[in-house]
Amino acid sequence: MHHGRRLLKNISRLKFNSSITKFYYLSLPVSDERDKFEVLVYYKNFSTITGTLDLGGYYTYDNKFNLGANYSTYSSSHISAGVTLINNLSLGYSHEILLKDFSRVVGASDEITIRYTFDQLESIFYATTGKRNFGKGAS
């Protein structure tokens, strides 16, 4: 019984790390749904650092070209652009500027991204008829 009280006393002294993350996304159709404008809000608060709010806006034209920007209240801001070359192949560019004390040490970064999207969900789970496709004879 004595050990149980000591254990409870030690547990009550522990500080549990708490973290909060929230993500909000809004997609707005534009030009009779040919284009879309996306707004992103992302909040992160970890017990070791001050909370950070990321705000972003992205515009996609005809499902082929996109342009966007993002601002983080704590660490960085960036712009990005991308183009879909063929159905599943995209090419993107991003320029990120670090803010606050990081900028003196690191400066800015440039990234080029090549992305190929696999249609795994469609090809594995659905046949061309829209029914699930888990192998031969599945309906």
PDB file of C-alpha atoms in Angstrom:
ATOM      1  CA  MET A   1       0.000   0.000   0.000  1.00  0.00           C
ATOM      2  CA  HIS A   2       2.866   2.375   0.841  1.00  0.00           C
ATOM      3  CA  HIS A   3       4.446   1.835  -2.610  1.00  0.00           C
ATOM      4  CA  GLY A   4       1.127   2.624  -4.276  1.00  0.00           C
ATOM      5  CA  ARG A   5       0.927   6.029  -2.576  1.00  0.00           C
ATOM      6  CA  ARG A   6       4.499   6.861  -3.584  1.00  0.00           C
ATOM      7  CA  LEU A   7       3.762   5.877  -7.180  1.00  0.00           C
ATOM      8  CA  LEU A   8       0.662   8.077  -7.273  1.00  0.00           C
ATOM      9  CA  LYS A   9       2.639  10.960  -5.791  1.00  0.00           C
ATOM     10  CA  ASN A  10       5.352  10.600  -8.463  1.00  0.00           C
ATOM     11  CA  ILE A  11       2.794  10.350 -11.268  1.00  0.00           C
ATOM     12  CA  SER A  12       1.122  13.567 -10.128  1.00  0.00           C
ATOM     13  CA  ARG A  13       4.475  15.386 -10.501  1.00  0.00           C
ATOM     14  CA  LEU A  14       4.937  14.300 -14.111  1.00  0.00           C
ATOM     15  CA  LYS A  15       4.436  16.912 -16.769  1.00  0.00           C
ATOM     16  CA  PHE A  16       2.791  15.440 -19.831  1.00  0.00           C
ATOM     17  CA  ASN A  17       3.723  16.975 -23.148  1.00  0.00           C
ATOM     18  CA  SER A  18       0.676  18.351 -24.850  1.00  0.00           C
ATOM     19  CA  SER A  19       0.425  19.172 -28.498  1.00  0.00           C
ATOM     20  CA  ILE A  20      -2.367  20.515 -30.636  1.00  0.00           C
ATOM     21  CA  THR A  21      -2.664  20.393 -34.400  1.00  0.00           C
ATOM     22  CA  LYS A  22      -5.647  21.637 -36.379  1.00  0.00           C
ATOM     23  CA  PHE A  23      -6.009  21.687 -40.148  1.00  0.00           C
ATOM     24  CA  TYR A  24      -8.714  23.432 -42.159  1.00  0.00           C
ATOM     25  CA  TYR A  25      -9.107  23.226 -45.919  1.00  0.00           C
ATOM     26  CA  LEU A  26     -11.567  24.986 -48.197  1.00  0.00           C
ATOM     27  CA  SER A  27     -11.829  24.390 -51.940  1.00  0.00           C
ATOM     28  CA  LEU A  28     -13.838  26.907 -53.945  1.00  0.00           C
ATOM     29  CA  PRO A  29     -14.816  26.193 -57.561  1.00  0.00           C
ATOM     30  CA  VAL A  30     -14.119  29.045 -59.983  1.00  0.00           C
ATOM     31  CA  SER A  31     -15.108  29.585 -63.656  1.00  0.00           C
ATOM     32  CA  ASP A  32     -17.892  26.996 -63.793  1.00  0.00           C
ATOM     33  CA  GLU A  33     -15.754  24.534 -61.815  1.00  0.00           C
ATOM     34  CA  ARG A  34     -12.953  24.532 -64.413  1.00  0.00           C
ATOM     35  CA  ASP A  35     -10.611  26.135 -61.880  1.00  0.00           C
ATOM     36  CA  LYS A  36     -10.375  26.045 -58.104  1.00  0.00           C
ATOM     37  CA  PHE A  37      -9.066  28.238 -55.327  1.00  0.00           C
ATOM     38  CA  GLU A  38      -7.903  26.479 -52.167  1.00  0.00           C
ATOM     39  CA  VAL A  39      -7.429  28.032 -48.751  1.00  0.00           C
ATOM     40  CA  LEU A  40      -5.441  26.199 -46.085  1.00  0.00           C
ATOM     41  CA  VAL A  41      -5.122  26.998 -42.392  1.00  0.00           C
ATOM     42  CA  TYR A  42      -2.869  24.857 -40.221  1.00  0.00           C
ATOM     43  CA  TYR A  43      -2.219  25.453 -36.525  1.00  0.00           C
ATOM     44  CA  LYS A  44       0.525  23.638 -34.593  1.00  0.00           C
ATOM     45  CA  ASN A  45       1.300  23.998 -30.916  1.00  0.00           C
ATOM     46  CA  PHE A  46       3.851  21.721 -29.321  1.00  0.00           C
ATOM     47  CA  SER A  47       4.775  22.001 -25.670  1.00  0.00           C
ATOM     48  CA  THR A  48       8.361  23.007 -26.451  1.00  0.00           C
ATOM     49  CA  ILE A  49       7.689  25.872 -28.889  1.00  0.00           C
ATOM     50  CA  THR A  50       5.229  28.689 -29.390  1.00  0.00           C
ATOM     51  CA  GLY A  51       2.169  27.922 -31.504  1.00  0.00           C
ATOM     52  CA  THR A  52       2.511  28.406 -35.245  1.00  0.00           C
ATOM     53  CA  LEU A  53      -0.215  29.384 -37.683  1.00  0.00           C
ATOM     54  CA  ASP A  54       0.258  28.607 -41.382  1.00  0.00           C
ATOM     55  CA  LEU A  55      -1.949  30.329 -43.943  1.00  0.00           C
ATOM     56  CA  GLY A  56      -1.947  29.393 -47.604  1.00  0.00           C
ATOM     57  CA  GLY A  57      -3.780  30.077 -50.819  1.00  0.00           C
ATOM     58  CA  TYR A  58      -3.493  28.100 -54.058  1.00  0.00           C
ATOM     59  CA  TYR A  59      -5.113  28.581 -57.452  1.00  0.00           C
ATOM     60  CA  THR A  60      -5.412  25.731 -59.956  1.00  0.00           C
ATOM     61  CA  TYR A  61      -6.216  26.542 -63.581  1.00  0.00           C
ATOM     62  CA  ASP A  62      -7.916  23.877 -65.712  1.00  0.00           C
ATOM     63  CA  ASN A  63      -6.437  21.105 -63.531  1.00  0.00           C
ATOM     64  CA  LYS A  64      -3.086  21.733 -65.269  1.00  0.00           C
ATOM     65  CA  PHE A  65      -1.401  24.796 -63.726  1.00  0.00           C
ATOM     66  CA  ASN A  66      -1.222  25.875 -60.112  1.00  0.00           C
ATOM     67  CA  LEU A  67       0.228  28.828 -58.273  1.00  0.00           C
ATOM     68  CA  GLY A  68       0.259  29.385 -54.539  1.00  0.00           C
ATOM     69  CA  ALA A  69       1.744  31.011 -51.501  1.00  0.00           C
ATOM     70  CA  ASN A  70       2.042  30.106 -47.850  1.00  0.00           C
ATOM     71  CA  TYR A  71       3.001  32.130 -44.774  1.00  0.00           C
ATOM     72  CA  SER A  72       4.003  30.696 -41.419  1.00  0.00           C
ATOM     73  CA  THR A  73       3.866  33.001 -38.402  1.00  0.00           C
ATOM     74  CA  TYR A  74       6.924  31.426 -36.854  1.00  0.00           C
ATOM     75  CA  SER A  75       9.398  30.274 -39.440  1.00  0.00           C
ATOM     76  CA  SER A  76       8.902  30.806 -43.173  1.00  0.00           C
ATOM     77  CA  SER A  77       6.980  31.872 -46.227  1.00  0.00           C
ATOM     78  CA  HIS A  78       7.037  30.356 -49.675  1.00  0.00           C
ATOM     79  CA  ILE A  79       5.646  30.534 -53.169  1.00  0.00           C
ATOM     80  CA  SER A  80       5.113  27.588 -55.459  1.00  0.00           C
ATOM     81  CA  ALA A  81       4.088  26.843 -59.011  1.00  0.00           C
ATOM     82  CA  GLY A  82       3.393  23.631 -60.839  1.00  0.00           C
ATOM     83  CA  VAL A  83       2.290  22.199 -64.136  1.00  0.00           C
ATOM     84  CA  THR A  84       0.792  18.832 -65.056  1.00  0.00           C
ATOM     85  CA  LEU A  85       2.773  17.559 -68.047  1.00  0.00           C
ATOM     86  CA  ILE A  86       0.703  14.445 -68.783  1.00  0.00           C
ATOM     87  CA  ASN A  87      -2.106  12.721 -66.868  1.00  0.00           C
ATOM     88  CA  ASN A  88      -0.127  11.554 -63.831  1.00  0.00           C
ATOM     89  CA  LEU A  89       3.158  13.461 -64.196  1.00  0.00           C
ATOM     90  CA  SER A  90       3.651  16.911 -62.642  1.00  0.00           C
ATOM     91  CA  LEU A  91       6.571  19.300 -62.340  1.00  0.00           C
ATOM     92  CA  GLY A  92       6.772  21.890 -59.568  1.00  0.00           C
ATOM     93  CA  TYR A  93       8.961  24.689 -58.266  1.00  0.00           C
ATOM     94  CA  SER A  94       9.007  26.197 -54.783  1.00  0.00           C
ATOM     95  CA  HIS A  95      10.961  29.092 -53.263  1.00  0.00           C
ATOM     96  CA  GLU A  96      11.030  29.291 -49.475  1.00  0.00           C
ATOM     97  CA  ILE A  97      12.318  32.176 -47.388  1.00  0.00           C
ATOM     98  CA  LEU A  98      13.103  31.477 -43.759  1.00  0.00           C
ATOM     99  CA  LEU A  99      12.089  34.153 -41.276  1.00  0.00           C
ATOM    100  CA  LYS A 100      13.366  35.424 -37.939  1.00  0.00           C
ATOM    101  CA  ASP A 101      16.766  34.205 -36.739  1.00  0.00           C
ATOM    102  CA  PHE A 102      16.869  31.325 -39.224  1.00  0.00           C
ATOM    103  CA  SER A 103      17.242  33.676 -42.200  1.00  0.00           C
ATOM    104  CA  ARG A 104      20.710  34.869 -41.178  1.00  0.00           C
ATOM    105  CA  VAL A 105      22.023  31.327 -40.982  1.00  0.00           C
ATOM    106  CA  VAL A 106      20.241  29.517 -43.792  1.00  0.00           C
ATOM    107  CA  GLY A 107      18.731  32.133 -46.098  1.00  0.00           C
ATOM    108  CA  ALA A 108      16.350  30.797 -48.730  1.00  0.00           C
ATOM    109  CA  SER A 109      15.835  27.505 -50.495  1.00  0.00           C
ATOM    110  CA  ASP A 110      14.664  26.482 -53.943  1.00  0.00           C
ATOM    111  CA  GLU A 111      13.064  23.132 -54.694  1.00  0.00           C
ATOM    112  CA  ILE A 112      12.133  21.357 -57.893  1.00  0.00           C
ATOM    113  CA  THR A 113       9.644  18.518 -57.597  1.00  0.00           C
ATOM    114  CA  ILE A 114       8.794  15.784 -60.073  1.00  0.00           C
ATOM    115  CA  ARG A 115       5.659  13.873 -59.069  1.00  0.00           C
ATOM    116  CA  TYR A 116       4.070  10.785 -60.553  1.00  0.00           C
ATOM    117  CA  THR A 117       0.640   9.903 -59.166  1.00  0.00           C
ATOM    118  CA  PHE A 118      -0.359   6.264 -59.132  1.00  0.00           C
ATOM    119  CA  ASP A 119      -4.075   5.522 -59.424  1.00  0.00           C
ATOM    120  CA  GLN A 120      -3.815   2.720 -56.897  1.00  0.00           C
ATOM    121  CA  LEU A 121      -7.198   3.149 -55.280  1.00  0.00           C
ATOM    122  CA  GLU A 122      -9.009   3.168 -58.588  1.00  0.00           C
ATOM    123  CA  SER A 123      -7.111   0.277 -60.148  1.00  0.00           C
ATOM    124  CA  ILE A 124      -7.076  -1.965 -57.064  1.00  0.00           C
ATOM    125  CA  PHE A 125     -10.449  -1.315 -55.471  1.00  0.00           C
ATOM    126  CA  TYR A 126     -12.678  -0.412 -58.396  1.00  0.00           C
ATOM    127  CA  ALA A 127     -13.247  -1.958 -61.791  1.00  0.00           C
ATOM    128  CA  THR A 128     -14.209   0.202 -64.764  1.00  0.00           C
ATOM    129  CA  THR A 129     -17.861  -0.395 -63.868  1.00  0.00           C
ATOM    130  CA  GLY A 130     -17.366   1.311 -60.508  1.00  0.00           C
ATOM    131  CA  LYS A 131     -17.736  -1.923 -58.549  1.00  0.00           C
ATOM    132  CA  ARG A 132     -15.073  -3.210 -56.197  1.00  0.00           C
ATOM    133  CA  ASN A 133     -12.394  -5.240 -57.948  1.00  0.00           C
ATOM    134  CA  PHE A 134     -10.673  -7.609 -55.494  1.00  0.00           C
ATOM    135  CA  GLY A 135      -9.571 -10.133 -58.054  1.00  0.00           C
ATOM    136  CA  LYS A 136     -11.074 -12.345 -60.730  1.00  0.00           C
ATOM    137  CA  GLY A 137     -14.731 -13.049 -60.320  1.00  0.00           C
ATOM    138  CA  ALA A 138     -15.305 -10.182 -57.896  1.00  0.00           C
ATOM    139  CA  SER A 139     -18.389  -8.107 -58.497  1.00  0.00           C
TER     140      SER A 139
END
